[in-house]
Coordinates of C-alpha atoms and ligand atoms in Angstrom, one line a residue:
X155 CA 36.2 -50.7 -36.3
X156 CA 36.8 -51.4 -39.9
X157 CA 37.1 -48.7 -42.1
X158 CA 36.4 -48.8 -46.0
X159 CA 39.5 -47.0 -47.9
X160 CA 37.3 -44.9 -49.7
X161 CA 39.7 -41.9 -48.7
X162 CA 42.3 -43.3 -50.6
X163 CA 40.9 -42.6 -53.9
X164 CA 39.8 -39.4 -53.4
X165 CA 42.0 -36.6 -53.8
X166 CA 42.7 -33.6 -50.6
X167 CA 39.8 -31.9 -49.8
X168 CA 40.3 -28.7 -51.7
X169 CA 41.1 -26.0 -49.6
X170 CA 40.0 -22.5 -50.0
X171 CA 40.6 -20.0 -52.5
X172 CA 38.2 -21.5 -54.7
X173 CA 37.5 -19.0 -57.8
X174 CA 33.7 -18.3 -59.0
X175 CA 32.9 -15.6 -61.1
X176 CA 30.4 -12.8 -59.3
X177 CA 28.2 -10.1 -61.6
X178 CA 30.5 -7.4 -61.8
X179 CA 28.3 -5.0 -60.4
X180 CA 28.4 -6.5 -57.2
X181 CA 32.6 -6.6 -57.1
X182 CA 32.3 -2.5 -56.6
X183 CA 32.5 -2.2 -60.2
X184 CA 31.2 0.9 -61.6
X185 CA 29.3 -0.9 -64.9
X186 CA 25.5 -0.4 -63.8
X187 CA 23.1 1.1 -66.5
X188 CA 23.1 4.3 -63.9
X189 CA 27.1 4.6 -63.7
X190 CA 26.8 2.8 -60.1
X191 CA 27.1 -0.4 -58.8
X192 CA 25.7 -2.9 -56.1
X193 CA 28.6 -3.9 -54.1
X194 CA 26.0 -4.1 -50.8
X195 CA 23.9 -6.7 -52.5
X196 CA 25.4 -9.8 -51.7
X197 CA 27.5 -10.5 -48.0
X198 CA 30.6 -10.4 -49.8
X199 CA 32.4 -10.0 -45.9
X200 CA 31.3 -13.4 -45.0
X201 CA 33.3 -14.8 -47.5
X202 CA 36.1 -13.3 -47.1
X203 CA 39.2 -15.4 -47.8
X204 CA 37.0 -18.3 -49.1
X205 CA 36.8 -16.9 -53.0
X206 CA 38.6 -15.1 -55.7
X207 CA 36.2 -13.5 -58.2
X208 CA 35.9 -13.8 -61.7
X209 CA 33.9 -10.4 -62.7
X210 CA 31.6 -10.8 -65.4
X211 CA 29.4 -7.9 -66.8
X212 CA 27.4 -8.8 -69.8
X213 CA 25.7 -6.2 -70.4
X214 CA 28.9 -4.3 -71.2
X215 CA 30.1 -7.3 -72.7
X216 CA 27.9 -7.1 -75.7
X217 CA 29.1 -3.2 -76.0
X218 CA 26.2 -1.5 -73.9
X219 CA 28.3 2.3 -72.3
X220 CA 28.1 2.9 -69.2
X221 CA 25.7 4.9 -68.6
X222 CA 23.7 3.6 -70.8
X223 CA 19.2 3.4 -70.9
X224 CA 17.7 0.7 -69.1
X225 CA 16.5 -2.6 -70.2
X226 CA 13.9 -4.7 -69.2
X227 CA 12.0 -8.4 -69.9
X228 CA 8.9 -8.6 -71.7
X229 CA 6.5 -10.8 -73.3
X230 CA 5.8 -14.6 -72.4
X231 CA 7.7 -16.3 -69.6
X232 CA 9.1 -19.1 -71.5
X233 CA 10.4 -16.9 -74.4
X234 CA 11.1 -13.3 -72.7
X235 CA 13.5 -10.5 -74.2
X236 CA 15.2 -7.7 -73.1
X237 CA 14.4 -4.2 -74.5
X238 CA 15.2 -1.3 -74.1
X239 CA 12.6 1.1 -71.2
X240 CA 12.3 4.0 -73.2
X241 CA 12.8 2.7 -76.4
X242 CA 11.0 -0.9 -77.0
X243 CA 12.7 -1.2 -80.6
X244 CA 16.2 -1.6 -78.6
X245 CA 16.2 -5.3 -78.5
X246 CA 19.5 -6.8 -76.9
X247 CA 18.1 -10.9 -76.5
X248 CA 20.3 -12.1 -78.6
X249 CA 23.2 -10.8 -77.9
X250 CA 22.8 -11.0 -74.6
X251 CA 22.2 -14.9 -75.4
X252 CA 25.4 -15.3 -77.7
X253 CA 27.2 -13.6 -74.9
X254 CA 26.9 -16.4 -72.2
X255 CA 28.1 -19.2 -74.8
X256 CA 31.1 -17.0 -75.6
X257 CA 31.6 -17.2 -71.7
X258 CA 31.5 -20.7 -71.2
X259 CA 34.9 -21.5 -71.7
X260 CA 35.6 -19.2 -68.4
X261 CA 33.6 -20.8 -66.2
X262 CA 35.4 -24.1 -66.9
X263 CA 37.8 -23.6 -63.8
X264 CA 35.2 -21.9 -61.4
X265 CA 33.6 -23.8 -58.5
X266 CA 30.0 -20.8 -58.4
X267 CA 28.4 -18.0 -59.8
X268 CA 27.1 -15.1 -57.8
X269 CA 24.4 -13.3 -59.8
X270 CA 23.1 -9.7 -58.9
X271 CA 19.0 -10.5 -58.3
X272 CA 16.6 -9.1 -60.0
X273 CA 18.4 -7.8 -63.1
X274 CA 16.8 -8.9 -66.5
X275 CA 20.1 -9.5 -67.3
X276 CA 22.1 -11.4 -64.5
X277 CA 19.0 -12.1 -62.0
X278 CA 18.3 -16.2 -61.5
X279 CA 14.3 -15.9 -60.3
X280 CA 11.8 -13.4 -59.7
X281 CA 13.4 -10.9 -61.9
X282 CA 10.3 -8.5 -63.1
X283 CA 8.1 -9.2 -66.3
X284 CA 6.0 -7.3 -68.9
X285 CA 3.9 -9.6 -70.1
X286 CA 1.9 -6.8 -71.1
X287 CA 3.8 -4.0 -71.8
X288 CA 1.1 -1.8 -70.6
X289 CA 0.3 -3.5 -67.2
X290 CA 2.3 -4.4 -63.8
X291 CA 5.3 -6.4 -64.0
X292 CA 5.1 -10.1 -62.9
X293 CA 8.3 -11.1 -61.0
X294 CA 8.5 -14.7 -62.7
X295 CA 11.2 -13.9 -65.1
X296 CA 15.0 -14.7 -65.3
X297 CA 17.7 -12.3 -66.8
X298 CA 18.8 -13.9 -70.6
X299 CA 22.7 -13.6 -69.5
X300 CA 21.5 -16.2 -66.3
X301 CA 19.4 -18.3 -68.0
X302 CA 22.0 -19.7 -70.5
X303 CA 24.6 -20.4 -68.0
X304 CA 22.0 -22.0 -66.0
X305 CA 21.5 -24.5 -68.7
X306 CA 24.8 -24.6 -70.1
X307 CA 26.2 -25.3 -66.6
X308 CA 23.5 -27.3 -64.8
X309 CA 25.6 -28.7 -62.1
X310 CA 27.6 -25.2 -61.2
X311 CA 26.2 -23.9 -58.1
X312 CA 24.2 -20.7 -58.5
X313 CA 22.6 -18.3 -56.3
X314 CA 21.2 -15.0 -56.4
X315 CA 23.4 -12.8 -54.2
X316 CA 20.8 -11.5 -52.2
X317 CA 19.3 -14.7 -51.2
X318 CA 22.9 -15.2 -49.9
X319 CA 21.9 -13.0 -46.4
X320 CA 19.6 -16.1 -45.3
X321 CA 22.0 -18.2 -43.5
X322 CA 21.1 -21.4 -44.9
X323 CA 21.1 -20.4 -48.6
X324 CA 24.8 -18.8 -47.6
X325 CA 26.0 -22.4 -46.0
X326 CA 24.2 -24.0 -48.8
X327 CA 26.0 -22.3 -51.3
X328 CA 29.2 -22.3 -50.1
X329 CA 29.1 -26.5 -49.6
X330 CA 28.1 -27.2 -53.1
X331 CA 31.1 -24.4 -54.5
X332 CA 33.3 -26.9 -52.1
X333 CA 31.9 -30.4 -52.8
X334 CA 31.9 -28.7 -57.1
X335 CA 35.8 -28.3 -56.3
X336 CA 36.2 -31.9 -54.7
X337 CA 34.3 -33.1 -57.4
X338 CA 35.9 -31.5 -60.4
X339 CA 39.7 -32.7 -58.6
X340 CA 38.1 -36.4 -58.0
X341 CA 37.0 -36.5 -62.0
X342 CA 40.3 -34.7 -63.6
X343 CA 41.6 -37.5 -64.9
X344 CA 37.8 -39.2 -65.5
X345 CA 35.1 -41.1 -64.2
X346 CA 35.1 -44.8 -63.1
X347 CA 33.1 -47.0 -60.7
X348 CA 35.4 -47.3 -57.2
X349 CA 36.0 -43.5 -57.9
X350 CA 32.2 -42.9 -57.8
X351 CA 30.8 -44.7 -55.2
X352 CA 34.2 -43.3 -52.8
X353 CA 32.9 -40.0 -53.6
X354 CA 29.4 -40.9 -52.7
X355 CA 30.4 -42.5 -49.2
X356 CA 32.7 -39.2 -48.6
X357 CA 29.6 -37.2 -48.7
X358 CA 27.3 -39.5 -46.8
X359 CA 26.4 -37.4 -43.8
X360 CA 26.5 -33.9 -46.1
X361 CA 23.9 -35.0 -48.3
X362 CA 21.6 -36.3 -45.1
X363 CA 22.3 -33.0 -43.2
X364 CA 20.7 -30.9 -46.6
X365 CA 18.4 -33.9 -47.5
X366 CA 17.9 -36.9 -45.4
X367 CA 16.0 -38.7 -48.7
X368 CA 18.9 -38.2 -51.3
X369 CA 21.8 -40.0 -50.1
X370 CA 19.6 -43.4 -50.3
X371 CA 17.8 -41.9 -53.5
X372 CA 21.2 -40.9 -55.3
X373 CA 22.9 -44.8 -53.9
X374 CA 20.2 -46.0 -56.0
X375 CA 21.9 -44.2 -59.1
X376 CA 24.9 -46.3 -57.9
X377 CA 23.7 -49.2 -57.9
X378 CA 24.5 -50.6 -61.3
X379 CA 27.4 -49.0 -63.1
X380 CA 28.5 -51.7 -65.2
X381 CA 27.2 -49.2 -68.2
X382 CA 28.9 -45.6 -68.7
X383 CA 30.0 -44.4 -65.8
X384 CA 31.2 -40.9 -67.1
X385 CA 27.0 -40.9 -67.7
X386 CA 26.3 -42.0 -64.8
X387 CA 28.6 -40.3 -63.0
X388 CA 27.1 -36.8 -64.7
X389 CA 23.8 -37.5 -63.3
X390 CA 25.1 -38.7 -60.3
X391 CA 26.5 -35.1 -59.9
X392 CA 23.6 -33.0 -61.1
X393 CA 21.7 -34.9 -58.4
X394 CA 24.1 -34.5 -55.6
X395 CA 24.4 -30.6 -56.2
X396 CA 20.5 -30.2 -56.2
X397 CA 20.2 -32.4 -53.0
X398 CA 22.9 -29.7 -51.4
X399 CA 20.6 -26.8 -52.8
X400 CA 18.3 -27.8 -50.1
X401 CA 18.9 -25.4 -46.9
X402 CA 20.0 -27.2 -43.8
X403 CA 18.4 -27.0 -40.2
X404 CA 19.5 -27.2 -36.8
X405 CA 17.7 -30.4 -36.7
X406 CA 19.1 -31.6 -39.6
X407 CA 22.3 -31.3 -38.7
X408 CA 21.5 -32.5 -35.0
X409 CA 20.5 -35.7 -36.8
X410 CA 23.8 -36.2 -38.4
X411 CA 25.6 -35.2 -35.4
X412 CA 24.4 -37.8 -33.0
X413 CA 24.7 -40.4 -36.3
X414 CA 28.5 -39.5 -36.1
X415 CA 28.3 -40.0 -32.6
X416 CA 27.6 -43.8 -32.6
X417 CA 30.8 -43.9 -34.3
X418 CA 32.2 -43.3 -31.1
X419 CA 31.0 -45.9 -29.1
X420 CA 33.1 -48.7 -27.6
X421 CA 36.2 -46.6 -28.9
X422 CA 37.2 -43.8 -26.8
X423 CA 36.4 -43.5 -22.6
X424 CA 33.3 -42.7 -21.2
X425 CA 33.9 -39.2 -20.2
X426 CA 34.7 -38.0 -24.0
X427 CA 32.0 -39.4 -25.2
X428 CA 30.1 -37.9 -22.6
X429 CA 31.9 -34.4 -23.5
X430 CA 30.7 -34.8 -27.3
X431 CA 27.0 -35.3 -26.6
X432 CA 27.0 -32.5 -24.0
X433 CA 28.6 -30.4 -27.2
X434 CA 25.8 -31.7 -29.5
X435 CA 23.2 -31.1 -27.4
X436 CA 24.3 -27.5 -26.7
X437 CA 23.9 -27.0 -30.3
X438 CA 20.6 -28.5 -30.7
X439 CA 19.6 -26.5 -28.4
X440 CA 20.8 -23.1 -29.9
X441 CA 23.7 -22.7 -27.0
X442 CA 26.6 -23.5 -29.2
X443 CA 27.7 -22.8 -32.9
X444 CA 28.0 -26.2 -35.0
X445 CA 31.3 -25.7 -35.0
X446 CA 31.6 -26.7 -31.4
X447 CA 30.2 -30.2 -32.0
X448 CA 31.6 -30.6 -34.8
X449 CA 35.5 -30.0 -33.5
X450 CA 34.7 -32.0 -30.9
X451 CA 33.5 -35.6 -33.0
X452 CA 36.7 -34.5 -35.1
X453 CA 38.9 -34.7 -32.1
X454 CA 37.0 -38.4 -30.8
X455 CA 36.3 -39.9 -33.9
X456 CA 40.6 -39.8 -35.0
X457 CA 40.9 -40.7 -31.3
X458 CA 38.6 -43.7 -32.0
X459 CA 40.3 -44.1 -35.0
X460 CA 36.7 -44.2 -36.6
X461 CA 38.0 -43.9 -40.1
X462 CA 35.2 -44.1 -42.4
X463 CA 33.3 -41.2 -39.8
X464 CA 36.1 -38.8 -39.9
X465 CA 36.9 -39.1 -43.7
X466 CA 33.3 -37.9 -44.0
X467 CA 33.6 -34.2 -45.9
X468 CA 30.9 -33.2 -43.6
X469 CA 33.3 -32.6 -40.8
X470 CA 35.6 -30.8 -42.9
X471 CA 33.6 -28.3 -45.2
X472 CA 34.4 -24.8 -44.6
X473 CA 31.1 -23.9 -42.9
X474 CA 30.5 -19.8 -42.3
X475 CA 27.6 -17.0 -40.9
X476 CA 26.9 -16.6 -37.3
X477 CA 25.7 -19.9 -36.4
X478 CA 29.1 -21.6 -37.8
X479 CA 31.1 -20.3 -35.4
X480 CA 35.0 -19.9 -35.5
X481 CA 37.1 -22.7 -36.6
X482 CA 39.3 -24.4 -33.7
X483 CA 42.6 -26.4 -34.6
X484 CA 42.3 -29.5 -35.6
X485 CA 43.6 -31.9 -33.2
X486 CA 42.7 -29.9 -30.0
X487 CA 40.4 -32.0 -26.9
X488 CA 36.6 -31.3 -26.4
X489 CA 36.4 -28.0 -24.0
X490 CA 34.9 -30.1 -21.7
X491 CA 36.4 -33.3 -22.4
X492 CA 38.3 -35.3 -19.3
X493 CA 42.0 -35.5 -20.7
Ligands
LIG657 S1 23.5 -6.9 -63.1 FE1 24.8 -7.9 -64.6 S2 24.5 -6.7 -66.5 FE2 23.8 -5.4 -64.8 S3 25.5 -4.2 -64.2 FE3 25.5 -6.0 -62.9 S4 26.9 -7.4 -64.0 FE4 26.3 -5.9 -65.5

């Protein structure tokens, strides 16, 4: 089978410890308005030796004590501001906003951000509003701090901390930190064509298993880059990374499996392809984690020699939570492959 190079213009994969800076609260770190903090609030142990943290705490940033009076959003949601609970005169917005531009430069070499939900502050969505300072809270806000790194860094994948329990916003999140890392290591030196469209075919099967539409929607971007390509390239990107936001399924990733599969066909015996299917369909099923499939088309597809299928990042992510499952060497025969 021929195999497009597209490998060899890509840097390594990068490999874990990728940095991303976390709301301090969450690290353990006592800097809460009540002198506490909210280390519990995102599944920190699942990501154990996958990230270093960056703490950021803005509130104490902008020279807020600890412990200090609560804040909280009100007025419209388009233009909220944080004031102060007891005392509405207290008016922080602006600092909190010049904050986040001051932070900027540190998120330059980070591949995530972490932000502690709900907090009028740090929270990304649903953080409570006063519309009417008199009535019930509407949870449509976003906390100032958030919302400027959220514009200021539209491609940096961002989550909520909480929503990180769910198992497909944790595998979600942790591919785009990853494919952020490759991407940023691809691009160091800048942005041209071959570069471009060998970093699309790398993530081929990752962007189907998230969203089956985007790979053919974001080829389209591809399609004529005799214009900028750092432009391009930029959009290209922001498009990718919100493709990835979408959570994957079993199905979706059952898909992609059996895709891989074909790659396998009229290269390796028989028996080991039968071994891989068996391995699939115990994961479609729910009998098997993904890893087991997905060691097992590792271990045919370099026995097939199936280039442009094992070069595919999708095989190689670092994938975690309970349907993952643990990570076998690389190079080791399907459990129930005939040898
Ligand atoms: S939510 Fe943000 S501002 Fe509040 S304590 Fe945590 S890091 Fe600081």
């Amino acid at each position: 089978m021929s195999s497009p190079a597209f490998r060899d213009l890509l840097p390594p994969f990068p490999e874990p410890p990728l940095t991303i800076a976390v709301s301090e609260c969450l690290t353990g770190a006592p800097v809460r308005y009540d002198g506490g903090h909210r280390a519990s609030a995102w599944p920190r142990p699942a990501l154990e030796g996958l990230y270093e943290v960056r703490p950021i705490c803005p509130e104490v940033g902008i020279g807020l004590g600890v412990p200090r009076p609560p804040i909280r959003l009100v007025g419209a949601p388009a233009s909220p501001r944080a004031v102060g609970v007891e005392d509405p005169s207290v008016d922080v917005s602006d600092r909190l906003r010049a904050y986040a531009g001051t932070r900027l430069p540190d998120l330059d070499d980070v591949d995530g951000y972490v932000f502690k939900a709900r907090s009028p502050s740090c929270g990304l969505k649903g953080v409570a509003l006063h519309a009417d300072p008199q009535g019930p809270p509407v949870p449509e806000g976003t906390g100032l701090f958030a919302a400027e790194i959220a514009s200021a860094r539209p491609a940096l994948p961002l989550e909520d901390g909480e929503n990180l329990f769910e198992p497909g916003a944790l595998e979600s999140f942790v591919t785009r930190t990853f494919v952020h890392a490759f991407w940023r290591r691809t691009t160091a030196g800048g942005i041209d064509a071959a570069r471009l469209i060998a970093f699309h075919s790398a993530c081929k099967y990752l962007v189907m298993a998230h969203d089956a539409s985007a790979y053919r929607r974001l080829g389209r971007l591809l399609a004529d880059l005799s214009g900028n390509a750092e432009t391009t390239g930029e959009r290209y990107f922001e498009g990718l990374m919100r493709a990835l936001a979408a959570r994957p399924t079993r199905s979706s990733h059952t898909n992609v499996l059996q895709h891989l599969q074909g790659y396998l066909r009229g290269a390796i015996g028989a028996p080991d392809r039968r071994a891989v299917a068996a391995a699939i369909e115990r994961y479609r099923n729910g009998e098997a984690a993904l890893e087991t499939p997905l060691h097992d088309l590792r271990w045919g597809l370099q026995k097939a020699g199936a280039r442009y299928a094992f070069d595919q990042y999708y095989l190689h992510v670092p994938r975690v939570g309970p349907q993952a499952g643990a990570t076998v060497p690389a190079g080791t025969a399907p459990r129930t492959a005939a040898s």
